[in-house]
Amino acid sequence: MIRFLALGPADLRGADGAPVDAVLTQPKRTAVLLALALGAGPGGGLVRRDALLPLFWPDSSEEKARNSLRQAVHQLRRALGEEVIVGRGAEEPGVDRDRLWCDAVAFSEALAAGRLEEALALYRGELAAGLHVADCPEFAEWLDGERRRL
């Protein structure tokens, strides 16, 4: 199972425990993965492309933004595996939560279930501490909202 630690500084480890630098060294890739992991909320699911485009490519034409999202999803699939990044065509990408575990999702689920000690044990700091994606003010707003929620 791939482990994505998003509470505190982002950390992504493959099934072998090695860091997935192809994602971690690219802030926008890390941010897209975060949005896919959290965007569908507890329980999993897919994220509408139309919700992602304005977060990451607010000043791009729709065609260019769609292409950029396709490229980002392609790069995530290359780094994590085809089976980890799932979707319904290019319209709704998402993550397979049976293959990618995210502490922020587990934290939310533990809180919702009233397992406060478990939630507290997962909390390492604010969501994606230190993550900054240039020229993406909508993502920054979304991230601030998610930080407040958590």
PDB file of C-alpha atoms in Angstrom:
ATOM      1  CA  MET A   1       0.000   0.000   0.000  1.00  0.00           C
ATOM      2  CA  ILE A   2       1.203   3.486  -0.826  1.00  0.00           C
ATOM      3  CA  ARG A   3       1.224   5.862   2.148  1.00  0.00           C
ATOM      4  CA  PHE A   4       0.531   9.569   1.672  1.00  0.00           C
ATOM      5  CA  LEU A   5       1.170  11.606   4.793  1.00  0.00           C
ATOM      6  CA  ALA A   6      -0.488  14.962   4.269  1.00  0.00           C
ATOM      7  CA  LEU A   7      -0.789  16.127   7.873  1.00  0.00           C
ATOM      8  CA  GLY A   8       2.399  18.066   8.510  1.00  0.00           C
ATOM      9  CA  PRO A   9       4.964  18.195   5.708  1.00  0.00           C
ATOM     10  CA  ALA A  10       3.857  16.020   2.782  1.00  0.00           C
ATOM     11  CA  ASP A  11       5.485  12.611   2.542  1.00  0.00           C
ATOM     12  CA  LEU A  12       4.685   9.926   0.000  1.00  0.00           C
ATOM     13  CA  ARG A  13       6.052   6.386   0.264  1.00  0.00           C
ATOM     14  CA  GLY A  14       5.654   3.559  -2.191  1.00  0.00           C
ATOM     15  CA  ALA A  15       4.692   0.051  -1.149  1.00  0.00           C
ATOM     16  CA  ASP A  16       8.414  -0.635  -0.648  1.00  0.00           C
ATOM     17  CA  GLY A  17       8.728   2.285   1.790  1.00  0.00           C
ATOM     18  CA  ALA A  18      10.858   4.392  -0.580  1.00  0.00           C
ATOM     19  CA  PRO A  19       9.961   8.069  -1.097  1.00  0.00           C
ATOM     20  CA  VAL A  20       8.140   8.811  -4.342  1.00  0.00           C
ATOM     21  CA  ASP A  21      10.313  11.734  -5.372  1.00  0.00           C
ATOM     22  CA  ALA A  22       8.693  12.045  -8.815  1.00  0.00           C
ATOM     23  CA  VAL A  23       5.665  13.456  -6.972  1.00  0.00           C
ATOM     24  CA  LEU A  24       7.213  15.004  -3.853  1.00  0.00           C
ATOM     25  CA  THR A  25       9.662  17.190  -5.799  1.00  0.00           C
ATOM     26  CA  GLN A  26       6.841  18.685  -7.870  1.00  0.00           C
ATOM     27  CA  PRO A  27       4.555  20.885  -5.733  1.00  0.00           C
ATOM     28  CA  LYS A  28       1.724  20.959  -8.257  1.00  0.00           C
ATOM     29  CA  ARG A  29       1.794  17.158  -8.618  1.00  0.00           C
ATOM     30  CA  THR A  30       1.723  16.807  -4.844  1.00  0.00           C
ATOM     31  CA  ALA A  31      -1.172  19.277  -4.686  1.00  0.00           C
ATOM     32  CA  VAL A  32      -3.156  17.445  -7.379  1.00  0.00           C
ATOM     33  CA  LEU A  33      -2.683  14.172  -5.486  1.00  0.00           C
ATOM     34  CA  LEU A  34      -3.843  15.897  -2.297  1.00  0.00           C
ATOM     35  CA  ALA A  35      -6.953  17.231  -4.039  1.00  0.00           C
ATOM     36  CA  LEU A  36      -7.714  13.778  -5.444  1.00  0.00           C
ATOM     37  CA  ALA A  37      -7.178  12.112  -2.077  1.00  0.00           C
ATOM     38  CA  LEU A  38      -9.328  14.613  -0.145  1.00  0.00           C
ATOM     39  CA  GLY A  39     -11.630  15.973  -2.810  1.00  0.00           C
ATOM     40  CA  ALA A  40     -14.089  13.141  -2.774  1.00  0.00           C
ATOM     41  CA  GLY A  41     -14.385  13.216   0.997  1.00  0.00           C
ATOM     42  CA  PRO A  42     -14.485  10.254   3.375  1.00  0.00           C
ATOM     43  CA  GLY A  43     -15.377   6.973   1.750  1.00  0.00           C
ATOM     44  CA  GLY A  44     -13.635   7.613  -1.552  1.00  0.00           C
ATOM     45  CA  GLY A  45     -14.935   8.409  -4.954  1.00  0.00           C
ATOM     46  CA  LEU A  46     -13.958  10.445  -7.945  1.00  0.00           C
ATOM     47  CA  VAL A  47     -13.438  14.183  -8.335  1.00  0.00           C
ATOM     48  CA  ARG A  48     -15.046  16.117 -11.172  1.00  0.00           C
ATOM     49  CA  ARG A  49     -12.506  17.574 -13.563  1.00  0.00           C
ATOM     50  CA  ASP A  50     -14.435  20.839 -13.525  1.00  0.00           C
ATOM     51  CA  ALA A  51     -13.694  21.158  -9.805  1.00  0.00           C
ATOM     52  CA  LEU A  52      -9.947  20.645 -10.336  1.00  0.00           C
ATOM     53  CA  LEU A  53      -9.294  22.901 -13.331  1.00  0.00           C
ATOM     54  CA  PRO A  54      -9.895  26.247 -11.585  1.00  0.00           C
ATOM     55  CA  LEU A  55      -7.790  25.166  -8.595  1.00  0.00           C
ATOM     56  CA  PHE A  56      -4.635  24.572 -10.609  1.00  0.00           C
ATOM     57  CA  TRP A  57      -4.968  26.325 -13.968  1.00  0.00           C
ATOM     58  CA  PRO A  58      -7.181  29.351 -13.286  1.00  0.00           C
ATOM     59  CA  ASP A  59      -5.703  31.517 -16.048  1.00  0.00           C
ATOM     60  CA  SER A  60      -5.508  28.856 -18.740  1.00  0.00           C
ATOM     61  CA  SER A  61      -7.991  28.254 -21.504  1.00  0.00           C
ATOM     62  CA  GLU A  62     -10.232  25.262 -20.877  1.00  0.00           C
ATOM     63  CA  GLU A  63      -8.420  23.243 -23.532  1.00  0.00           C
ATOM     64  CA  LYS A  64      -5.001  23.983 -22.068  1.00  0.00           C
ATOM     65  CA  ALA A  65      -6.220  23.347 -18.504  1.00  0.00           C
ATOM     66  CA  ARG A  66      -7.721  19.984 -19.531  1.00  0.00           C
ATOM     67  CA  ASN A  67      -4.467  19.001 -21.193  1.00  0.00           C
ATOM     68  CA  SER A  68      -2.499  20.048 -18.102  1.00  0.00           C
ATOM     69  CA  LEU A  69      -4.763  17.943 -15.882  1.00  0.00           C
ATOM     70  CA  ARG A  70      -4.371  14.956 -18.224  1.00  0.00           C
ATOM     71  CA  GLN A  71      -0.599  15.354 -18.009  1.00  0.00           C
ATOM     72  CA  ALA A  72      -0.670  15.642 -14.210  1.00  0.00           C
ATOM     73  CA  VAL A  73      -2.821  12.502 -13.912  1.00  0.00           C
ATOM     74  CA  HIS A  74      -0.536  10.691 -16.356  1.00  0.00           C
ATOM     75  CA  GLN A  75       2.529  11.615 -14.291  1.00  0.00           C
ATOM     76  CA  LEU A  76       0.820  10.471 -11.084  1.00  0.00           C
ATOM     77  CA  ARG A  77      -0.060   7.154 -12.718  1.00  0.00           C
ATOM     78  CA  ARG A  78       3.539   6.711 -13.866  1.00  0.00           C
ATOM     79  CA  ALA A  79       4.854   7.416 -10.375  1.00  0.00           C
ATOM     80  CA  LEU A  80       2.238   5.512  -8.348  1.00  0.00           C
ATOM     81  CA  GLY A  81       0.895   2.902 -10.726  1.00  0.00           C
ATOM     82  CA  GLU A  82      -2.013   2.702 -13.128  1.00  0.00           C
ATOM     83  CA  GLU A  83      -4.177   0.999 -10.504  1.00  0.00           C
ATOM     84  CA  VAL A  84      -3.718   3.744  -7.883  1.00  0.00           C
ATOM     85  CA  ILE A  85      -5.015   6.679  -9.913  1.00  0.00           C
ATOM     86  CA  VAL A  86      -8.417   5.648 -11.157  1.00  0.00           C
ATOM     87  CA  GLY A  87     -11.135   7.469 -13.006  1.00  0.00           C
ATOM     88  CA  ARG A  88     -13.996   7.596 -15.374  1.00  0.00           C
ATOM     89  CA  GLY A  89     -12.123   8.716 -18.454  1.00  0.00           C
ATOM     90  CA  ALA A  90     -10.614  12.174 -18.182  1.00  0.00           C
ATOM     91  CA  GLU A  91     -13.799  13.543 -16.615  1.00  0.00           C
ATOM     92  CA  GLU A  92     -13.449  12.190 -13.083  1.00  0.00           C
ATOM     93  CA  PRO A  93     -10.043  11.199 -11.738  1.00  0.00           C
ATOM     94  CA  GLY A  94      -9.612   9.826  -8.247  1.00  0.00           C
ATOM     95  CA  VAL A  95      -7.543   7.528  -6.070  1.00  0.00           C
ATOM     96  CA  ASP A  96      -8.172   3.915  -5.162  1.00  0.00           C
ATOM     97  CA  ARG A  97      -8.259   4.050  -1.370  1.00  0.00           C
ATOM     98  CA  ASP A  98      -7.491   0.338  -1.204  1.00  0.00           C
ATOM     99  CA  ARG A  99      -4.103   1.134  -2.772  1.00  0.00           C
ATOM    100  CA  LEU A 100      -3.325   4.594  -1.383  1.00  0.00           C
ATOM    101  CA  TRP A 101      -3.700   5.370   2.309  1.00  0.00           C
ATOM    102  CA  CYS A 102      -3.812   9.038   3.306  1.00  0.00           C
ATOM    103  CA  ASP A 103      -3.472  10.140   6.928  1.00  0.00           C
ATOM    104  CA  ALA A 104      -5.743  13.159   6.421  1.00  0.00           C
ATOM    105  CA  VAL A 105      -8.542  10.905   5.157  1.00  0.00           C
ATOM    106  CA  ALA A 106      -7.993   8.454   8.026  1.00  0.00           C
ATOM    107  CA  PHE A 107      -7.997  11.424  10.436  1.00  0.00           C
ATOM    108  CA  SER A 108     -11.356  12.663   9.096  1.00  0.00           C
ATOM    109  CA  GLU A 109     -12.845   9.172   9.248  1.00  0.00           C
ATOM    110  CA  ALA A 110     -11.622   8.653  12.814  1.00  0.00           C
ATOM    111  CA  LEU A 111     -13.122  11.988  13.907  1.00  0.00           C
ATOM    112  CA  ALA A 112     -16.438  11.224  12.196  1.00  0.00           C
ATOM    113  CA  ALA A 113     -16.563   7.868  13.996  1.00  0.00           C
ATOM    114  CA  GLY A 114     -15.721   9.443  17.370  1.00  0.00           C
ATOM    115  CA  ARG A 115     -12.345   7.690  17.606  1.00  0.00           C
ATOM    116  CA  LEU A 116     -10.617  10.744  19.026  1.00  0.00           C
ATOM    117  CA  GLU A 117      -7.455   9.029  20.312  1.00  0.00           C
ATOM    118  CA  GLU A 118      -6.871   7.483  16.883  1.00  0.00           C
ATOM    119  CA  ALA A 119      -7.390  10.863  15.214  1.00  0.00           C
ATOM    120  CA  LEU A 120      -5.010  12.565  17.623  1.00  0.00           C
ATOM    121  CA  ALA A 121      -2.332   9.930  16.938  1.00  0.00           C
ATOM    122  CA  LEU A 122      -2.566  10.683  13.201  1.00  0.00           C
ATOM    123  CA  TYR A 123      -2.275  14.457  13.508  1.00  0.00           C
ATOM    124  CA  ARG A 124       1.333  15.585  12.792  1.00  0.00           C
ATOM    125  CA  GLY A 125       0.560  19.213  12.005  1.00  0.00           C
ATOM    126  CA  GLU A 126      -1.399  21.362   9.602  1.00  0.00           C
ATOM    127  CA  LEU A 127      -2.401  19.893   6.266  1.00  0.00           C
ATOM    128  CA  ALA A 128       0.412  19.964   3.690  1.00  0.00           C
ATOM    129  CA  ALA A 129       2.591  22.217   5.827  1.00  0.00           C
ATOM    130  CA  GLY A 130       4.938  24.196   3.612  1.00  0.00           C
ATOM    131  CA  LEU A 131       3.240  23.238   0.342  1.00  0.00           C
ATOM    132  CA  HIS A 132       3.011  26.218  -1.981  1.00  0.00           C
ATOM    133  CA  VAL A 133       1.932  26.070  -5.598  1.00  0.00           C
ATOM    134  CA  ALA A 134       2.840  29.206  -7.558  1.00  0.00           C
ATOM    135  CA  ASP A 135       0.087  31.023  -9.451  1.00  0.00           C
ATOM    136  CA  CYS A 136      -2.712  28.929  -7.941  1.00  0.00           C
ATOM    137  CA  PRO A 137      -4.622  31.244  -5.581  1.00  0.00           C
ATOM    138  CA  GLU A 138      -7.761  29.085  -5.804  1.00  0.00           C
ATOM    139  CA  PHE A 139      -5.778  26.070  -4.616  1.00  0.00           C
ATOM    140  CA  ALA A 140      -4.379  28.148  -1.736  1.00  0.00           C
ATOM    141  CA  GLU A 141      -7.942  29.082  -0.726  1.00  0.00           C
ATOM    142  CA  TRP A 142      -9.087  25.457  -0.981  1.00  0.00           C
ATOM    143  CA  LEU A 143      -6.093  24.323   1.087  1.00  0.00           C
ATOM    144  CA  ASP A 144      -6.797  26.960   3.754  1.00  0.00           C
ATOM    145  CA  GLY A 145     -10.405  25.749   3.934  1.00  0.00           C
ATOM    146  CA  GLU A 146      -9.295  22.133   4.285  1.00  0.00           C
ATOM    147  CA  ARG A 147      -6.820  23.140   6.996  1.00  0.00           C
ATOM    148  CA  ARG A 148      -9.598  24.872   8.938  1.00  0.00           C
ATOM    149  CA  ARG A 149     -11.874  21.849   8.496  1.00  0.00           C
ATOM    150  CA  LEU A 150      -9.245  19.461   9.818  1.00  0.00           C
TER     151      LEU A 150
END
